[in-house]
Amino acid sequence: MTGTGICTGRVAAVTGAGRGLGRAHALALAAEGAQIVVNDLGVAPDGAGSSAGPAQQVADEIRARGGRAVAHTGDITTTDGAASLVATALDAFGRLDTLVNNAGFLRDRMLVNLDEDDWDAVIRVHLKGHFLPLRHAAAHWRAEAKAGRGPDARIINTSSGAGLLGSVGQGNYSAAKAGIIGLTLVAAAELARYGVQINALAPAARTRMTEQTFAGTMAAPAEGEFDAMAPENVSPLVVWLSSADSAGVTGRVFEAEAGRITVMEGWRPGPTADRKSRWTPAEAGKAARELLAAAGTPQPVYGAR
């Protein structure tokens, strides 16, 4: 495999790596010298079914290019599946340096049509599917740190513009992706002492998950033109965040699409009024109106009219 070798000697586990962004990340990490655990349950875009094929195909592709990879088809939304992801890395390669949490699927509905099963399934795969691998990887790295083998570990979580701004018809997905940002910030603060850096990425690319949401706006370009929505455009930032070169970068959220990288800046205090005593409802309302008039206009929710 070719590349600069920025991840040579490192071992990375990538969830949801059988297709789309996860596949692009796994191939890019391998091209830069990383050894890869390719996790994918092989489900349909709505989470139905399962197949070992996608994970195995990507692992085979990495090996065919001269890299090292193993397939993992466990369900990372279960304790056993998440624990076995870490165990697979240790058994196959003797270490784990990077976890890229990427697995997910969609069950889009307007809120009044969104049933409990669709809510639970999407929260489970995105939010719980980030927490459990993170928790088991962190436990391993904490044990390493306490044993005097200080890790230089990385976690890259996958959020979305829907988690930053909301997206009409994706209440479950938006809530899960917003939760991932909160999880990232807490994990970055808690795990720094063990040599673990955690960042979040809000990517935009043409994948199975976005082809319906952005139908007609993410078509492949003509031959020879830059494919702005190719998943591979997002992966270089993931590779860098996975590497030792990203030392000191933690608790941050990035947007990445096409040739653009943006550092996202979250909630910060805006206009404030403090009367040093209790407000009446009318006074609170008057103050709130004045503060809103002085505040910036929020970015619109995706899909809002």
PDB file of N, CA and C in Angstrom, residues 223-304:
ATOM      1  N   GLU A 223     -16.713  12.315 -15.683  1.00  0.00           N
ATOM      2  CA  GLU A 223     -15.377  11.744 -15.637  1.00  0.00           C
ATOM      3  C   GLU A 223     -14.314  12.843 -15.677  1.00  0.00           C
ATOM      4  N   GLY A 224     -13.370  12.748 -14.765  1.00  0.00           N
ATOM      5  CA  GLY A 224     -12.286  13.716 -14.702  1.00  0.00           C
ATOM      6  C   GLY A 224     -12.553  14.889 -13.775  1.00  0.00           C
ATOM      7  N   GLU A 225     -13.812  15.083 -13.336  1.00  0.00           N
ATOM      8  CA  GLU A 225     -14.140  16.165 -12.416  1.00  0.00           C
ATOM      9  C   GLU A 225     -13.946  15.716 -10.973  1.00  0.00           C
ATOM     10  N   PHE A 226     -13.694  16.676 -10.101  1.00  0.00           N
ATOM     11  CA  PHE A 226     -13.553  16.386  -8.675  1.00  0.00           C
ATOM     12  C   PHE A 226     -14.890  15.910  -8.126  1.00  0.00           C
ATOM     13  N   ASP A 227     -14.895  14.750  -7.504  1.00  0.00           N
ATOM     14  CA  ASP A 227     -16.110  14.205  -6.903  1.00  0.00           C
ATOM     15  C   ASP A 227     -16.235  14.770  -5.494  1.00  0.00           C
ATOM     16  N   ALA A 228     -16.926  15.879  -5.382  1.00  0.00           N
ATOM     17  CA  ALA A 228     -16.981  16.604  -4.113  1.00  0.00           C
ATOM     18  C   ALA A 228     -17.631  15.796  -3.002  1.00  0.00           C
ATOM     19  N   MET A 229     -18.520  14.869  -3.335  1.00  0.00           N
ATOM     20  CA  MET A 229     -19.236  14.142  -2.306  1.00  0.00           C
ATOM     21  C   MET A 229     -18.723  12.727  -2.100  1.00  0.00           C
ATOM     22  N   ALA A 230     -17.568  12.410  -2.607  1.00  0.00           N
ATOM     23  CA  ALA A 230     -16.988  11.085  -2.396  1.00  0.00           C
ATOM     24  C   ALA A 230     -16.626  10.900  -0.925  1.00  0.00           C
ATOM     25  N   PRO A 231     -16.939   9.750  -0.329  1.00  0.00           N
ATOM     26  CA  PRO A 231     -16.568   9.505   1.070  1.00  0.00           C
ATOM     27  C   PRO A 231     -15.071   9.646   1.330  1.00  0.00           C
ATOM     28  N   GLU A 232     -14.260   9.337   0.321  1.00  0.00           N
ATOM     29  CA  GLU A 232     -12.806   9.400   0.484  1.00  0.00           C
ATOM     30  C   GLU A 232     -12.296  10.798   0.805  1.00  0.00           C
ATOM     31  N   ASN A 233     -13.096  11.831   0.527  1.00  0.00           N
ATOM     32  CA  ASN A 233     -12.674  13.194   0.839  1.00  0.00           C
ATOM     33  C   ASN A 233     -12.627  13.460   2.342  1.00  0.00           C
ATOM     34  N   VAL A 234     -13.416  12.718   3.093  1.00  0.00           N
ATOM     35  CA  VAL A 234     -13.492  12.912   4.545  1.00  0.00           C
ATOM     36  C   VAL A 234     -12.354  12.196   5.268  1.00  0.00           C
ATOM     37  N   SER A 235     -11.877  11.111   4.683  1.00  0.00           N
ATOM     38  CA  SER A 235     -10.960  10.209   5.380  1.00  0.00           C
ATOM     39  C   SER A 235      -9.595  10.805   5.748  1.00  0.00           C
ATOM     40  N   PRO A 236      -9.002  11.723   4.957  1.00  0.00           N
ATOM     41  CA  PRO A 236      -7.699  12.251   5.375  1.00  0.00           C
ATOM     42  C   PRO A 236      -7.713  12.884   6.765  1.00  0.00           C
ATOM     43  N   LEU A 237      -8.783  13.569   7.128  1.00  0.00           N
ATOM     44  CA  LEU A 237      -8.855  14.149   8.468  1.00  0.00           C
ATOM     45  C   LEU A 237      -8.959  13.053   9.520  1.00  0.00           C
ATOM     46  N   VAL A 238      -9.714  12.008   9.222  1.00  0.00           N
ATOM     47  CA  VAL A 238      -9.819  10.875  10.139  1.00  0.00           C
ATOM     48  C   VAL A 238      -8.450  10.233  10.347  1.00  0.00           C
ATOM     49  N   VAL A 239      -7.705  10.070   9.262  1.00  0.00           N
ATOM     50  CA  VAL A 239      -6.362   9.479   9.362  1.00  0.00           C
ATOM     51  C   VAL A 239      -5.471  10.346  10.238  1.00  0.00           C
ATOM     52  N   TRP A 240      -5.489  11.648  10.018  1.00  0.00           N
ATOM     53  CA  TRP A 240      -4.628  12.535  10.811  1.00  0.00           C
ATOM     54  C   TRP A 240      -5.026  12.515  12.281  1.00  0.00           C
ATOM     55  N   LEU A 241      -6.328  12.567  12.561  1.00  0.00           N
ATOM     56  CA  LEU A 241      -6.779  12.520  13.949  1.00  0.00           C
ATOM     57  C   LEU A 241      -6.436  11.189  14.600  1.00  0.00           C
ATOM     58  N   SER A 242      -6.289  10.139  13.800  1.00  0.00           N
ATOM     59  CA  SER A 242      -5.938   8.810  14.313  1.00  0.00           C
ATOM     60  C   SER A 242      -4.455   8.668  14.603  1.00  0.00           C
ATOM     61  N   SER A 243      -3.662   9.564  14.084  1.00  0.00           N
ATOM     62  CA  SER A 243      -2.209   9.421  14.137  1.00  0.00           C
ATOM     63  C   SER A 243      -1.601  10.139  15.336  1.00  0.00           C
ATOM     64  N   ALA A 244      -0.344   9.837  15.604  1.00  0.00           N
ATOM     65  CA  ALA A 244       0.386  10.525  16.668  1.00  0.00           C
ATOM     66  C   ALA A 244       0.605  11.992  16.334  1.00  0.00           C
ATOM     67  N   ASP A 245       0.539  12.350  15.056  1.00  0.00           N
ATOM     68  CA  ASP A 245       0.743  13.740  14.649  1.00  0.00           C
ATOM     69  C   ASP A 245      -0.325  14.678  15.182  1.00  0.00           C
ATOM     70  N   SER A 246      -1.471  14.142  15.609  1.00  0.00           N
ATOM     71  CA  SER A 246      -2.556  14.996  16.112  1.00  0.00           C
ATOM     72  C   SER A 246      -2.439  15.253  17.609  1.00  0.00           C
ATOM     73  N   ALA A 247      -1.260  15.067  18.170  1.00  0.00           N
ATOM     74  CA  ALA A 247      -1.054  15.256  19.606  1.00  0.00           C
ATOM     75  C   ALA A 247      -1.590  16.607  20.072  1.00  0.00           C
ATOM     76  N   GLY A 248      -2.333  16.590  21.163  1.00  0.00           N
ATOM     77  CA  GLY A 248      -2.867  17.817  21.756  1.00  0.00           C
ATOM     78  C   GLY A 248      -4.229  18.226  21.255  1.00  0.00           C
ATOM     79  N   VAL A 249      -4.760  17.532  20.249  1.00  0.00           N
ATOM     80  CA  VAL A 249      -6.074  17.873  19.705  1.00  0.00           C
ATOM     81  C   VAL A 249      -7.106  16.933  20.314  1.00  0.00           C
ATOM     82  N   THR A 250      -7.962  17.445  21.167  1.00  0.00           N
ATOM     83  CA  THR A 250      -8.980  16.606  21.797  1.00  0.00           C
ATOM     84  C   THR A 250     -10.173  17.455  22.209  1.00  0.00           C
ATOM     85  N   GLY A 251     -11.336  16.811  22.251  1.00  0.00           N
ATOM     86  CA  GLY A 251     -12.561  17.502  22.627  1.00  0.00           C
ATOM     87  C   GLY A 251     -13.043  18.490  21.587  1.00  0.00           C
ATOM     88  N   ARG A 252     -12.685  18.273  20.321  1.00  0.00           N
ATOM     89  CA  ARG A 252     -13.088  19.189  19.257  1.00  0.00           C
ATOM     90  C   ARG A 252     -14.055  18.502  18.302  1.00  0.00           C
ATOM     91  N   VAL A 253     -14.821  19.345  17.589  1.00  0.00           N
ATOM     92  CA  VAL A 253     -15.788  18.868  16.603  1.00  0.00           C
ATOM     93  C   VAL A 253     -15.436  19.495  15.261  1.00  0.00           C
ATOM     94  N   PHE A 254     -15.314  18.669  14.244  1.00  0.00           N
ATOM     95  CA  PHE A 254     -14.972  19.126  12.899  1.00  0.00           C
ATOM     96  C   PHE A 254     -16.095  18.786  11.937  1.00  0.00           C
ATOM     97  N   GLU A 255     -16.343  19.671  10.981  1.00  0.00           N
ATOM     98  CA  GLU A 255     -17.125  19.322   9.804  1.00  0.00           C
ATOM     99  C   GLU A 255     -16.146  19.041   8.668  1.00  0.00           C
ATOM    100  N   ALA A 256     -16.463  18.058   7.850  1.00  0.00           N
ATOM    101  CA  ALA A 256     -15.599  17.734   6.715  1.00  0.00           C
ATOM    102  C   ALA A 256     -16.456  17.282   5.549  1.00  0.00           C
ATOM    103  N   GLU A 257     -16.246  17.892   4.414  1.00  0.00           N
ATOM    104  CA  GLU A 257     -16.875  17.450   3.171  1.00  0.00           C
ATOM    105  C   GLU A 257     -16.089  18.052   2.016  1.00  0.00           C
ATOM    106  N   ALA A 258     -16.095  17.325   0.892  1.00  0.00           N
ATOM    107  CA  ALA A 258     -15.387  17.777  -0.307  1.00  0.00           C
ATOM    108  C   ALA A 258     -13.963  18.165   0.083  1.00  0.00           C
ATOM    109  N   GLY A 259     -13.551  19.397  -0.210  1.00  0.00           N
ATOM    110  CA  GLY A 259     -12.222  19.850   0.155  1.00  0.00           C
ATOM    111  C   GLY A 259     -12.235  20.805   1.332  1.00  0.00           C
ATOM    112  N   ARG A 260     -13.301  20.773   2.134  1.00  0.00           N
ATOM    113  CA  ARG A 260     -13.472  21.756   3.219  1.00  0.00           C
ATOM    114  C   ARG A 260     -13.409  21.080   4.578  1.00  0.00           C
ATOM    115  N   ILE A 261     -12.658  21.684   5.496  1.00  0.00           N
ATOM    116  CA  ILE A 261     -12.610  21.272   6.899  1.00  0.00           C
ATOM    117  C   ILE A 261     -12.951  22.491   7.743  1.00  0.00           C
ATOM    118  N   THR A 262     -13.866  22.327   8.679  1.00  0.00           N
ATOM    119  CA  THR A 262     -14.288  23.423   9.546  1.00  0.00           C
ATOM    120  C   THR A 262     -14.239  22.980  10.994  1.00  0.00           C
ATOM    121  N   VAL A 263     -13.648  23.787  11.863  1.00  0.00           N
ATOM    122  CA  VAL A 263     -13.738  23.558  13.302  1.00  0.00           C
ATOM    123  C   VAL A 263     -15.051  24.157  13.777  1.00  0.00           C
ATOM    124  N   MET A 264     -15.905  23.332  14.338  1.00  0.00           N
ATOM    125  CA  MET A 264     -17.207  23.801  14.808  1.00  0.00           C
ATOM    126  C   MET A 264     -17.082  24.310  16.240  1.00  0.00           C
ATOM    127  N   GLU A 265     -17.712  25.429  16.502  1.00  0.00           N
ATOM    128  CA  GLU A 265     -17.684  26.030  17.834  1.00  0.00           C
ATOM    129  C   GLU A 265     -19.083  25.940  18.425  1.00  0.00           C
ATOM    130  N   GLY A 266     -19.199  25.263  19.562  1.00  0.00           N
ATOM    131  CA  GLY A 266     -20.497  24.949  20.138  1.00  0.00           C
ATOM    132  C   GLY A 266     -21.099  26.076  20.953  1.00  0.00           C
ATOM    133  N   TRP A 267     -21.983  25.680  21.847  1.00  0.00           N
ATOM    134  CA  TRP A 267     -22.693  26.675  22.650  1.00  0.00           C
ATOM    135  C   TRP A 267     -21.731  27.536  23.451  1.00  0.00           C
ATOM    136  N   ARG A 268     -21.891  28.850  23.323  1.00  0.00           N
ATOM    137  CA  ARG A 268     -21.134  29.812  24.102  1.00  0.00           C
ATOM    138  C   ARG A 268     -22.113  30.840  24.647  1.00  0.00           C
ATOM    139  N   PRO A 269     -21.825  31.423  25.809  1.00  0.00           N
ATOM    140  CA  PRO A 269     -22.744  32.435  26.333  1.00  0.00           C
ATOM    141  C   PRO A 269     -22.911  33.590  25.364  1.00  0.00           C
ATOM    142  N   GLY A 270     -24.152  34.000  25.142  1.00  0.00           N
ATOM    143  CA  GLY A 270     -24.459  35.154  24.318  1.00  0.00           C
ATOM    144  C   GLY A 270     -24.927  36.308  25.188  1.00  0.00           C
ATOM    145  N   PRO A 271     -25.805  37.158  24.678  1.00  0.00           N
ATOM    146  CA  PRO A 271     -26.308  38.274  25.471  1.00  0.00           C
ATOM    147  C   PRO A 271     -26.913  37.791  26.791  1.00  0.00           C
ATOM    148  N   THR A 272     -26.634  38.519  27.863  1.00  0.00           N
ATOM    149  CA  THR A 272     -27.069  38.119  29.207  1.00  0.00           C
ATOM    150  C   THR A 272     -27.629  39.328  29.950  1.00  0.00           C
ATOM    151  N   ALA A 273     -28.624  39.089  30.749  1.00  0.00           N
ATOM    152  CA  ALA A 273     -29.159  40.117  31.653  1.00  0.00           C
ATOM    153  C   ALA A 273     -29.216  39.535  33.058  1.00  0.00           C
ATOM    154  N   ASP A 274     -28.768  40.257  34.045  1.00  0.00           N
ATOM    155  CA  ASP A 274     -28.763  39.783  35.430  1.00  0.00           C
ATOM    156  C   ASP A 274     -29.230  40.923  36.336  1.00  0.00           C
ATOM    157  N   ARG A 275     -30.436  40.770  36.907  1.00  0.00           N
ATOM    158  CA  ARG A 275     -30.970  41.840  37.765  1.00  0.00           C
ATOM    159  C   ARG A 275     -30.628  41.623  39.228  1.00  0.00           C
ATOM    160  N   LYS A 276     -29.913  40.538  39.552  1.00  0.00           N
ATOM    161  CA  LYS A 276     -29.469  40.236  40.916  1.00  0.00           C
ATOM    162  C   LYS A 276     -30.618  39.939  41.868  1.00  0.00           C
ATOM    163  N   SER A 277     -31.794  39.689  41.317  1.00  0.00           N
ATOM    164  CA  SER A 277     -32.944  39.285  42.123  1.00  0.00           C
ATOM    165  C   SER A 277     -33.917  38.558  41.206  1.00  0.00           C
ATOM    166  N   ARG A 278     -35.005  38.025  41.782  1.00  0.00           N
ATOM    167  CA  ARG A 278     -35.933  37.232  40.991  1.00  0.00           C
ATOM    168  C   ARG A 278     -36.742  38.098  40.034  1.00  0.00           C
ATOM    169  N   TRP A 279     -36.931  37.575  38.824  1.00  0.00           N
ATOM    170  CA  TRP A 279     -37.755  38.246  37.832  1.00  0.00           C
ATOM    171  C   TRP A 279     -39.233  37.917  38.051  1.00  0.00           C
ATOM    172  N   THR A 280     -40.101  38.808  37.677  1.00  0.00           N
ATOM    173  CA  THR A 280     -41.497  38.431  37.480  1.00  0.00           C
ATOM    174  C   THR A 280     -41.607  37.834  36.076  1.00  0.00           C
ATOM    175  N   PRO A 281     -42.657  37.060  35.775  1.00  0.00           N
ATOM    176  CA  PRO A 281     -42.798  36.526  34.426  1.00  0.00           C
ATOM    177  C   PRO A 281     -42.774  37.609  33.355  1.00  0.00           C
ATOM    178  N   ALA A 282     -43.457  38.723  33.596  1.00  0.00           N
ATOM    179  CA  ALA A 282     -43.484  39.795  32.600  1.00  0.00           C
ATOM    180  C   ALA A 282     -42.096  40.394  32.404  1.00  0.00           C
ATOM    181  N   GLU A 283     -41.380  40.594  33.514  1.00  0.00           N
ATOM    182  CA  GLU A 283     -40.032  41.138  33.418  1.00  0.00           C
ATOM    183  C   GLU A 283     -39.094  40.161  32.699  1.00  0.00           C
ATOM    184  N   ALA A 284     -39.236  38.861  33.030  1.00  0.00           N
ATOM    185  CA  ALA A 284     -38.401  37.858  32.367  1.00  0.00           C
ATOM    186  C   ALA A 284     -38.667  37.848  30.867  1.00  0.00           C
ATOM    187  N   GLY A 285     -39.942  37.967  30.495  1.00  0.00           N
ATOM    188  CA  GLY A 285     -40.286  37.985  29.083  1.00  0.00           C
ATOM    189  C   GLY A 285     -39.724  39.205  28.372  1.00  0.00           C
ATOM    190  N   LYS A 286     -39.811  40.373  29.010  1.00  0.00           N
ATOM    191  CA  LYS A 286     -39.270  41.597  28.417  1.00  0.00           C
ATOM    192  C   LYS A 286     -37.761  41.489  28.237  1.00  0.00           C
ATOM    193  N   ALA A 287     -37.071  40.944  29.271  1.00  0.00           N
ATOM    194  CA  ALA A 287     -35.626  40.777  29.181  1.00  0.00           C
ATOM    195  C   ALA A 287     -35.261  39.786  28.078  1.00  0.00           C
ATOM    196  N   ALA A 288     -36.028  38.688  28.005  1.00  0.00           N
ATOM    197  CA  ALA A 288     -35.744  37.684  26.977  1.00  0.00           C
ATOM    198  C   ALA A 288     -35.894  38.272  25.582  1.00  0.00           C
ATOM    199  N   ARG A 289     -36.939  39.074  25.355  1.00  0.00           N
ATOM    200  CA  ARG A 289     -37.122  39.721  24.052  1.00  0.00           C
ATOM    201  C   ARG A 289     -35.947  40.626  23.713  1.00  0.00           C
ATOM    202  N   GLU A 290     -35.477  41.373  24.681  1.00  0.00           N
ATOM    203  CA  GLU A 290     -34.352  42.274  24.438  1.00  0.00           C
ATOM    204  C   GLU A 290     -33.067  41.496  24.149  1.00  0.00           C
ATOM    205  N   LEU A 291     -32.862  40.398  24.876  1.00  0.00           N
ATOM    206  CA  LEU A 291     -31.672  39.581  24.647  1.00  0.00           C
ATOM    207  C   LEU A 291     -31.723  38.920  23.274  1.00  0.00           C
ATOM    208  N   LEU A 292     -32.889  38.419  22.880  1.00  0.00           N
ATOM    209  CA  LEU A 292     -33.024  37.797  21.560  1.00  0.00           C
ATOM    210  C   LEU A 292     -32.763  38.793  20.443  1.00  0.00           C
ATOM    211  N   ALA A 293     -33.177  40.042  20.651  1.00  0.00           N
ATOM    212  CA  ALA A 293     -32.947  41.075  19.642  1.00  0.00           C
ATOM    213  C   ALA A 293     -31.458  41.373  19.477  1.00  0.00           C
ATOM    214  N   ALA A 294     -30.699  41.162  20.561  1.00  0.00           N
ATOM    215  CA  ALA A 294     -29.264  41.430  20.516  1.00  0.00           C
ATOM    216  C   ALA A 294     -28.457  40.207  20.084  1.00  0.00           C
ATOM    217  N   ALA A 295     -29.091  39.050  20.064  1.00  0.00           N
ATOM    218  CA  ALA A 295     -28.384  37.809  19.750  1.00  0.00           C
ATOM    219  C   ALA A 295     -28.300  37.594  18.245  1.00  0.00           C
ATOM    220  N   GLY A 296     -27.376  36.741  17.844  1.00  0.00           N
ATOM    221  CA  GLY A 296     -27.257  36.367  16.449  1.00  0.00           C
ATOM    222  C   GLY A 296     -28.408  35.467  16.018  1.00  0.00           C
ATOM    223  N   THR A 297     -28.650  35.417  14.720  1.00  0.00           N
ATOM    224  CA  THR A 297     -29.699  34.558  14.178  1.00  0.00           C
ATOM    225  C   THR A 297     -29.180  33.125  14.097  1.00  0.00           C
ATOM    226  N   PRO A 298     -29.917  32.171  14.662  1.00  0.00           N
ATOM    227  CA  PRO A 298     -29.430  30.773  14.613  1.00  0.00           C
ATOM    228  C   PRO A 298     -29.458  30.234  13.196  1.00  0.00           C
ATOM    229  N   GLN A 299     -28.570  29.262  12.928  1.00  0.00           N
ATOM    230  CA  GLN A 299     -28.571  28.598  11.645  1.00  0.00           C
ATOM    231  C   GLN A 299     -29.859  27.786  11.502  1.00  0.00           C
ATOM    232  N   PRO A 300     -30.430  27.706  10.303  1.00  0.00           N
ATOM    233  CA  PRO A 300     -31.690  26.985  10.124  1.00  0.00           C
ATOM    234  C   PRO A 300     -31.497  25.478  10.243  1.00  0.00           C
ATOM    235  N   VAL A 301     -32.546  24.819  10.697  1.00  0.00           N
ATOM    236  CA  VAL A 301     -32.569  23.358  10.711  1.00  0.00           C
ATOM    237  C   VAL A 301     -32.553  22.857   9.281  1.00  0.00           C
ATOM    238  N   TYR A 302     -31.791  21.808   9.010  1.00  0.00           N
ATOM    239  CA  TYR A 302     -31.778  21.240   7.655  1.00  0.00           C
ATOM    240  C   TYR A 302     -33.182  20.806   7.256  1.00  0.00           C
ATOM    241  N   GLY A 303     -33.600  21.229   6.092  1.00  0.00           N
ATOM    242  CA  GLY A 303     -34.905  20.853   5.586  1.00  0.00           C
ATOM    243  C   GLY A 303     -36.034  21.762   6.001  1.00  0.00           C
ATOM    244  N   ALA A 304     -35.748  22.739   6.860  1.00  0.00           N
ATOM    245  CA  ALA A 304     -36.788  23.678   7.295  1.00  0.00           C
ATOM    246  C   ALA A 304     -37.083  24.675   6.178  1.00  0.00           C
TER     247      ALA A 304
END
